[in-house]
Amino acid sequence: EMTPEFMEIVNKCKTEHEPTEDELKGMMALRVPESANGKCFMGCVLQEIGVVKDGKFDKEEAKKHAASKMTDKDELEKHMQLIEKCSQEVGGETDSCGIGPKLMECIKQFAPEFDIALPQQPSE
């Protein structure tokens, strides 16, 4: 959901990295951007939220972030498992522009396994 704080982060990162409108729309539907700008924009947002620190995925911070957003215990547990899994998947990545896309691919790949609903892909 788009809180004012989150919109501020998005706008700050948009100014810094200038992803296209198409890329922004795509990211909302979990489409990984192709351009360096789009990828670095994702990394920027993750860094501003705090789940990426010094170019590395911070799984403890990601878990705290999830816990602050979710009230449903079962949902939260599923997300914790997904965070664990994706933390392993992106563990070797130390470039913040590479982490965003990798993380998104991981979420798309494994969310169904943990029975987590993803945003609907708009049909092309």
Backbone as a chain_set.jsonl record, in Angstrom:
{"seq": "EMTPEFMEIVNKCKTEHEPTEDELKGMMALRVPESANGKCFMGCVLQEIGVVKDGKFDKEEAKKHAASKMTDKDELEKHMQLIEKCSQEVGGETDSCGIGPKLMECIKQFAPEFDIALPQQPSE", "coords": {"N": [[0.85, -1.188, 0.0], [0.378, 2.346, -0.537], [1.828, 4.5, 1.417], [2.184, 7.903, 2.592], [4.86, 8.264, 3.362], [6.102, 6.234, 1.964], [5.587, 7.023, -0.654], [7.139, 9.283, -0.74], [9.692, 8.208, -0.656], [9.651, 6.781, -3.07], [9.421, 8.911, -4.874], [11.797, 10.301, -4.385], [13.692, 8.397, -5.197], [12.913, 8.139, -7.818], [13.617, 10.595, -8.87], [16.371, 10.434, -8.621], [17.054, 8.22, -10.232], [15.413, 8.026, -12.467], [13.46, 6.057, -13.732], [11.371, 4.729, -16.386], [7.876, 5.53, -17.025], [6.523, 3.276, -17.847], [8.143, 1.262, -16.827], [7.795, 1.722, -14.107], [5.059, 1.167, -13.809], [5.128, -1.504, -14.545], [6.695, -2.591, -12.487], [4.974, -2.468, -10.344], [3.418, -4.585, -10.915], [5.123, -6.589, -10.499], [6.984, -6.892, -12.596], [10.199, -7.2, -13.733], [12.361, -4.5, -14.245], [14.095, -3.602, -17.297], [16.083, -1.786, -17.852], [19.117, -0.177, -16.659], [18.579, 2.061, -15.13], [15.984, 1.524, -14.171], [16.477, -0.774, -12.655], [18.276, 0.184, -10.744], [16.689, 2.031, -9.549], [14.9, 0.377, -8.193], [16.667, -0.77, -6.339], [17.328, 1.496, -4.933], [14.887, 2.189, -3.691], [14.582, -0.045, -2.011], [16.795, 0.304, -0.393], [16.197, 2.726, 0.848], [13.926, 1.999, 2.289], [15.139, 0.329, 3.987], [15.67, -2.357, 3.853], [17.739, -3.104, 2.308], [21.103, -2.817, 2.947], [24.145, -1.167, 2.614], [24.443, -2.285, 0.071], [23.72, -4.904, 0.491], [21.252, -7.464, 1.129], [19.2, -7.165, 3.913], [18.024, -9.345, 5.978], [16.897, -9.44, 8.528], [15.942, -6.894, 8.936], [14.097, -6.834, 6.884], [12.282, -8.69, 7.834], [11.369, -7.388, 10.13], [10.145, -5.248, 8.916], [8.093, -6.534, 7.498], [6.669, -7.58, 9.654], [5.726, -5.261, 10.821], [3.812, -4.528, 9.075], [1.884, -6.471, 8.903], [-0.922, -8.091, 10.339], [-2.072, -10.53, 10.492], [-1.225, -13.609, 11.712], [-0.67, -16.074, 10.395], [-0.277, -15.278, 7.74], [1.934, -13.646, 8.12], [3.839, -15.493, 9.003], [4.187, -17.009, 6.67], [5.326, -15.069, 5.039], [7.692, -14.631, 6.416], [9.01, -17.03, 5.948], [9.349, -16.842, 3.209], [11.03, -14.628, 3.08], [13.319, -15.664, 4.35], [14.012, -17.645, 2.469], [14.47, -16.104, 0.126], [16.458, -14.492, 0.999], [18.586, -16.225, 1.059], [18.752, -16.717, -1.659], [19.503, -14.231, -2.775], [21.761, -13.708, -1.456], [24.48, -13.638, -2.327], [24.665, -11.375, -3.799], [25.944, -8.165, -4.116], [25.509, -5.732, -5.111], [23.533, -2.963, -5.136], [21.896, -2.322, -7.256], [21.517, -4.716, -8.441], [20.25, -6.262, -6.604], [17.477, -5.63, -6.222], [16.06, -6.492, -8.641], [16.763, -9.252, -8.504], [15.6, -9.997, -6.109], [12.939, -9.561, -6.682], [12.493, -11.443, -8.693], [12.863, -13.725, -7.189], [10.788, -13.559, -5.326], [8.595, -13.75, -7.055], [9.021, -16.326, -7.985], [8.938, -17.99, -5.694], [6.844, -17.222, -3.971], [4.28, -18.421, -4.558], [4.75, -21.022, -3.663], [4.767, -20.696, -0.915], [2.234, -20.059, -0.581], [1.471, -17.39, -0.966], [-0.262, -14.617, -2.05], [0.174, -12.879, -5.083], [0.445, -9.63, -6.717], [-1.836, -9.229, -9.405], [-0.809, -10.03, -12.675], [-0.993, -7.738, -15.243], [-2.546, -8.47, -18.323], [-0.62, -8.756, -21.235]], "CA": [[0.0, 0.0, 0.0], [1.192, 3.536, -0.715], [1.759, 5.502, 2.472], [2.894, 9.13, 2.197], [6.305, 8.05, 3.536], [6.575, 5.394, 0.868], [5.551, 7.844, -1.865], [8.299, 10.17, -0.667], [10.84, 7.38, -1.047], [9.518, 6.517, -4.503], [9.725, 10.137, -5.611], [13.229, 10.583, -4.23], [14.421, 7.445, -6.036], [12.562, 8.452, -9.205], [14.439, 11.741, -9.249], [17.768, 10.0, -8.727], [17.327, 7.173, -11.229], [14.581, 8.24, -13.656], [12.876, 4.927, -14.472], [10.265, 5.177, -17.236], [6.533, 5.273, -16.48], [6.232, 1.871, -18.148], [8.864, 0.437, -15.854], [7.139, 1.896, -12.808], [3.817, 0.387, -13.867], [5.523, -2.909, -14.572], [7.181, -3.01, -11.17], [3.805, -2.664, -9.487], [2.905, -5.918, -11.244], [6.271, -7.487, -10.35], [7.791, -7.101, -13.802], [11.534, -6.667, -13.492], [12.75, -3.534, -15.281], [15.217, -4.044, -18.12], [17.139, -0.784, -17.903], [19.913, 0.048, -15.45], [17.849, 3.045, -14.322], [14.89, 0.841, -13.496], [17.033, -1.684, -11.649], [18.864, 0.972, -9.659], [15.551, 2.629, -8.848], [14.438, -0.648, -7.242], [17.66, -0.856, -5.276], [17.204, 2.729, -4.164], [13.7, 2.067, -2.834], [14.872, -1.045, -0.975], [17.743, 0.894, 0.545], [15.495, 3.746, 1.628], [13.048, 1.298, 3.233], [16.043, -0.226, 4.988], [15.878, -3.802, 3.723], [19.062, -3.279, 1.719], [22.092, -1.963, 3.615], [25.478, -1.307, 2.023], [24.396, -3.174, -1.08], [23.363, -6.281, 0.852], [19.896, -7.671, 1.639], [19.189, -7.306, 5.373], [16.799, -10.12, 6.179], [16.272, -9.109, 9.814], [15.2, -5.652, 8.699], [12.965, -7.21, 6.038], [11.307, -9.357, 8.707], [10.758, -6.347, 10.967], [9.29, -4.484, 8.017], [6.904, -7.36, 7.26], [5.924, -7.686, 10.911], [5.059, -3.99, 11.102], [2.749, -4.338, 8.086], [0.905, -7.562, 8.9], [-1.533, -8.451, 11.612], [-2.419, -11.944, 10.415], [-0.067, -14.437, 12.101], [-0.36, -17.067, 9.362], [0.291, -14.543, 6.612], [3.266, -13.191, 8.511], [4.714, -16.669, 9.025], [4.498, -17.331, 5.273], [6.253, -14.057, 4.538], [8.982, -14.879, 7.072], [9.641, -18.141, 5.227], [9.75, -16.324, 1.898], [12.191, -13.758, 3.312], [14.447, -16.585, 4.58], [14.349, -18.274, 1.192], [15.021, -15.127, -0.82], [17.703, -14.008, 1.575], [19.603, -17.158, 0.561], [18.858, -16.561, -3.113], [20.193, -12.995, -3.167], [22.866, -13.535, -0.525], [25.763, -13.338, -2.954], [24.563, -10.122, -4.559], [26.384, -7.042, -3.282], [25.261, -4.501, -5.85], [22.133, -2.629, -4.836], [21.114, -2.321, -8.503], [21.241, -6.105, -8.797], [19.445, -6.914, -5.568], [16.048, -5.43, -6.458], [15.563, -7.451, -9.634], [16.916, -10.631, -8.011], [14.623, -10.194, -5.058], [11.631, -9.639, -7.318], [12.422, -12.748, -9.358], [12.73, -14.727, -6.135], [9.43, -13.463, -4.784], [7.686, -14.311, -8.063], [9.235, -17.763, -8.1], [8.664, -18.779, -4.492], [5.636, -16.839, -3.229], [3.21, -19.422, -4.672], [5.123, -22.155, -2.823], [4.388, -20.385, 0.464], [0.827, -19.699, -0.611], [1.352, -15.937, -0.837], [-0.877, -14.051, -3.251], [0.937, -11.807, -5.714], [-0.399, -8.743, -7.532], [-2.166, -9.827, -10.7], [-0.093, -9.531, -13.843], [-1.906, -7.285, -16.302], [-2.23, -9.239, -19.528], [0.081, -7.905, -22.213]], "C": [[0.888, 1.241, 0.0], [0.996, 4.552, 0.406], [2.468, 6.76, 1.975], [4.413, 8.959, 2.32], [6.863, 7.257, 2.359], [6.607, 6.193, -0.435], [6.747, 8.794, -1.908], [9.554, 9.439, -1.126], [10.821, 7.151, -2.557], [9.911, 7.752, -5.305], [11.199, 10.503, -5.544], [14.028, 9.682, -5.18], [14.137, 7.678, -7.521], [13.438, 9.587, -9.711], [15.882, 11.316, -9.477], [18.006, 9.09, -9.919], [16.479, 7.233, -12.489], [14.146, 6.985, -14.406], [11.724, 5.448, -15.328], [8.929, 4.866, -16.561], [6.153, 3.806, -16.685], [6.895, 0.944, -17.14], [8.197, 0.518, -14.485], [5.857, 1.081, -12.746], [4.128, -1.101, -13.793], [5.936, -3.418, -13.207], [6.034, -3.247, -10.2], [3.224, -4.057, -9.704], [4.028, -6.959, -11.185], [6.932, -7.856, -11.674], [9.141, -6.44, -13.552], [11.907, -5.702, -14.61], [13.984, -4.016, -16.043], [16.384, -3.067, -18.034], [17.88, -0.674, -16.578], [19.188, 1.035, -14.537], [16.75, 2.388, -13.51], [15.393, -0.047, -12.369], [17.581, -0.91, -10.456], [17.784, 1.701, -8.871], [15.024, 1.642, -7.798], [15.373, -0.75, -6.048], [17.562, 0.336, -4.346], [16.03, 2.644, -3.193], [13.973, 1.09, -1.686], [15.839, -0.503, 0.075], [17.061, 1.91, 1.448], [14.56, 3.109, 2.662], [13.899, 0.677, 4.344], [16.288, -1.717, 4.849], [17.142, -4.129, 2.928], [19.996, -2.292, 2.412], [23.456, -2.234, 3.014], [25.479, -2.334, 0.897], [24.072, -4.622, -0.754], [21.936, -6.345, 1.393], [19.97, -7.932, 3.141], [17.907, -8.025, 5.776], [16.122, -9.803, 7.508], [15.404, -7.86, 9.668], [13.955, -5.947, 7.858], [11.873, -7.866, 6.885], [10.593, -8.348, 9.597], [9.748, -5.555, 10.154], [7.981, -5.24, 7.767], [6.029, -7.403, 8.51], [5.154, -6.404, 11.213], [3.857, -3.78, 10.188], [1.614, -5.35, 8.233], [0.37, -7.896, 10.275], [-1.828, -9.945, 11.659], [-1.186, -12.826, 10.65], [0.336, -15.437, 11.009], [0.296, -16.412, 8.158], [1.734, -14.158, 6.924], [4.257, -14.354, 8.474], [5.133, -17.049, 7.605], [5.523, -16.346, 4.718], [7.643, -14.227, 5.154], [9.739, -15.988, 6.343], [10.152, -17.68, 3.865], [10.994, -15.443, 2.04], [13.449, -14.608, 3.545], [14.957, -17.138, 3.255], [15.05, -17.279, 0.271], [16.316, -14.519, -0.302], [18.855, -14.913, 1.132], [19.843, -16.932, -0.931], [19.672, -15.325, -3.505], [21.439, -12.739, -2.322], [24.183, -13.107, -1.147], [25.797, -11.991, -3.656], [24.965, -8.951, -3.666], [26.173, -5.702, -3.97], [23.797, -4.139, -5.675], [21.276, -2.581, -6.105], [20.769, -3.745, -8.94], [20.291, -6.78, -7.829], [17.954, -6.813, -5.846], [15.474, -6.444, -7.431], [15.645, -8.896, -9.148], [15.853, -10.969, -6.984], [13.241, -10.379, -5.67], [11.454, -10.987, -8.005], [12.179, -13.842, -8.32], [11.31, -14.738, -5.578], [8.437, -14.092, -5.759], [7.793, -15.832, -8.109], [8.703, -18.519, -6.886], [7.403, -18.409, -3.721], [4.53, -17.896, -3.346], [3.473, -20.65, -3.794], [4.675, -21.945, -1.375], [2.948, -19.893, 0.537], [0.608, -18.203, -0.348], [0.795, -15.393, -2.148], [-0.021, -12.905, -3.781], [-0.01, -10.888, -6.469], [-0.654, -9.401, -8.884], [-1.333, -9.198, -11.805], [-1.123, -9.007, -14.839], [-1.561, -8.056, -17.573], [-1.653, -8.283, -20.564], [-0.822, -7.592, -23.384]], "O": [[2.02, 1.197, 0.481], [0.085, 5.378, 0.339], [3.266, 6.693, 1.04], [5.163, 9.454, 1.479], [7.935, 7.556, 1.832], [7.539, 6.057, -1.228], [7.296, 9.073, -2.975], [10.366, 9.976, -1.88], [11.837, 7.307, -3.234], [10.642, 7.656, -6.291], [11.78, 10.959, -6.529], [14.928, 10.149, -5.878], [14.997, 7.449, -8.372], [13.939, 9.549, -10.835], [16.536, 11.78, -10.411], [19.055, 9.177, -10.558], [16.788, 6.565, -13.476], [14.432, 6.854, -15.596], [11.16, 6.499, -15.027], [8.86, 4.046, -15.645], [5.547, 3.178, -15.816], [6.296, -0.022, -16.666], [8.053, -0.49, -13.793], [5.595, 0.391, -11.761], [3.474, -1.853, -13.071], [5.58, -4.528, -12.81], [6.11, -4.121, -9.337], [2.618, -4.637, -8.803], [3.911, -8.053, -11.737], [7.385, -8.986, -11.858], [9.211, -5.262, -13.201], [11.787, -6.038, -15.788], [14.813, -4.746, -15.501], [17.543, -3.471, -18.131], [17.355, -1.025, -15.521], [19.181, 0.868, -13.317], [16.597, 2.652, -12.317], [14.824, -0.077, -11.278], [17.379, -1.297, -9.305], [17.94, 1.959, -7.678], [14.74, 2.024, -6.663], [14.935, -0.808, -4.9], [17.695, 0.207, -3.129], [16.162, 2.986, -2.017], [13.637, 1.365, -0.535], [15.726, -0.803, 1.263], [17.308, 1.954, 2.653], [14.418, 3.618, 3.773], [13.449, 0.52, 5.479], [17.036, -2.293, 5.64], [17.568, -5.282, 2.877], [19.724, -1.092, 2.463], [23.881, -3.385, 2.911], [26.396, -3.148, 0.783], [24.141, -5.482, -1.632], [21.464, -5.405, 2.034], [20.708, -8.808, 3.591], [16.847, -7.412, 5.902], [14.898, -9.887, 7.609], [14.295, -7.782, 10.198], [12.89, -5.378, 8.094], [10.685, -7.623, 6.675], [9.381, -8.427, 9.8], [8.655, -5.234, 10.622], [6.899, -4.656, 7.818], [4.807, -7.279, 8.433], [4.067, -6.446, 11.789], [2.986, -2.96, 10.477], [0.508, -5.118, 7.746], [1.118, -7.972, 11.25], [-1.833, -10.552, 12.73], [-0.227, -12.787, 9.878], [1.521, -15.626, 10.732], [1.286, -16.909, 7.622], [2.631, -14.325, 6.098], [5.373, -14.215, 7.975], [6.296, -17.374, 7.363], [6.462, -16.733, 4.023], [8.653, -13.994, 4.489], [10.95, -15.9, 6.146], [11.234, -18.069, 3.425], [11.903, -15.508, 1.212], [14.513, -14.308, 3.003], [16.152, -17.106, 2.959], [16.1, -17.582, -0.295], [17.165, -14.084, -1.08], [19.958, -14.439, 0.862], [20.98, -16.952, -1.402], [20.445, -15.37, -4.462], [22.089, -11.701, -2.448], [24.919, -12.309, -0.568], [26.863, -11.527, -4.06], [24.398, -8.762, -2.59], [26.607, -4.664, -3.471], [22.915, -4.922, -6.028], [20.063, -2.778, -6.037], [19.838, -3.951, -9.718], [19.61, -7.745, -8.177], [17.236, -7.805, -5.72], [14.532, -7.167, -7.108], [14.715, -9.677, -9.352], [15.283, -12.061, -6.98], [12.468, -11.236, -5.241], [10.392, -11.602, -7.911], [11.393, -14.764, -8.543], [10.712, -15.797, -5.386], [7.558, -14.858, -5.364], [6.793, -16.535, -8.253], [8.084, -19.573, -7.035], [6.933, -19.196, -2.899], [3.903, -18.237, -2.343], [2.542, -21.244, -3.25], [4.26, -22.886, -0.698], [2.497, -19.382, 1.563], [-0.301, -17.807, 0.381], [1.322, -15.679, -3.223], [0.451, -12.065, -3.015], [-1.12, -11.283, -6.825], [0.229, -10.056, -9.437], [-1.174, -7.978, -11.859], [-2.025, -9.742, -15.241], [-0.383, -8.267, -17.86], [-2.131, -7.162, -20.742], [-0.414, -6.89, -24.308]]}, "num_chains": 1, "name": "protein.A"}
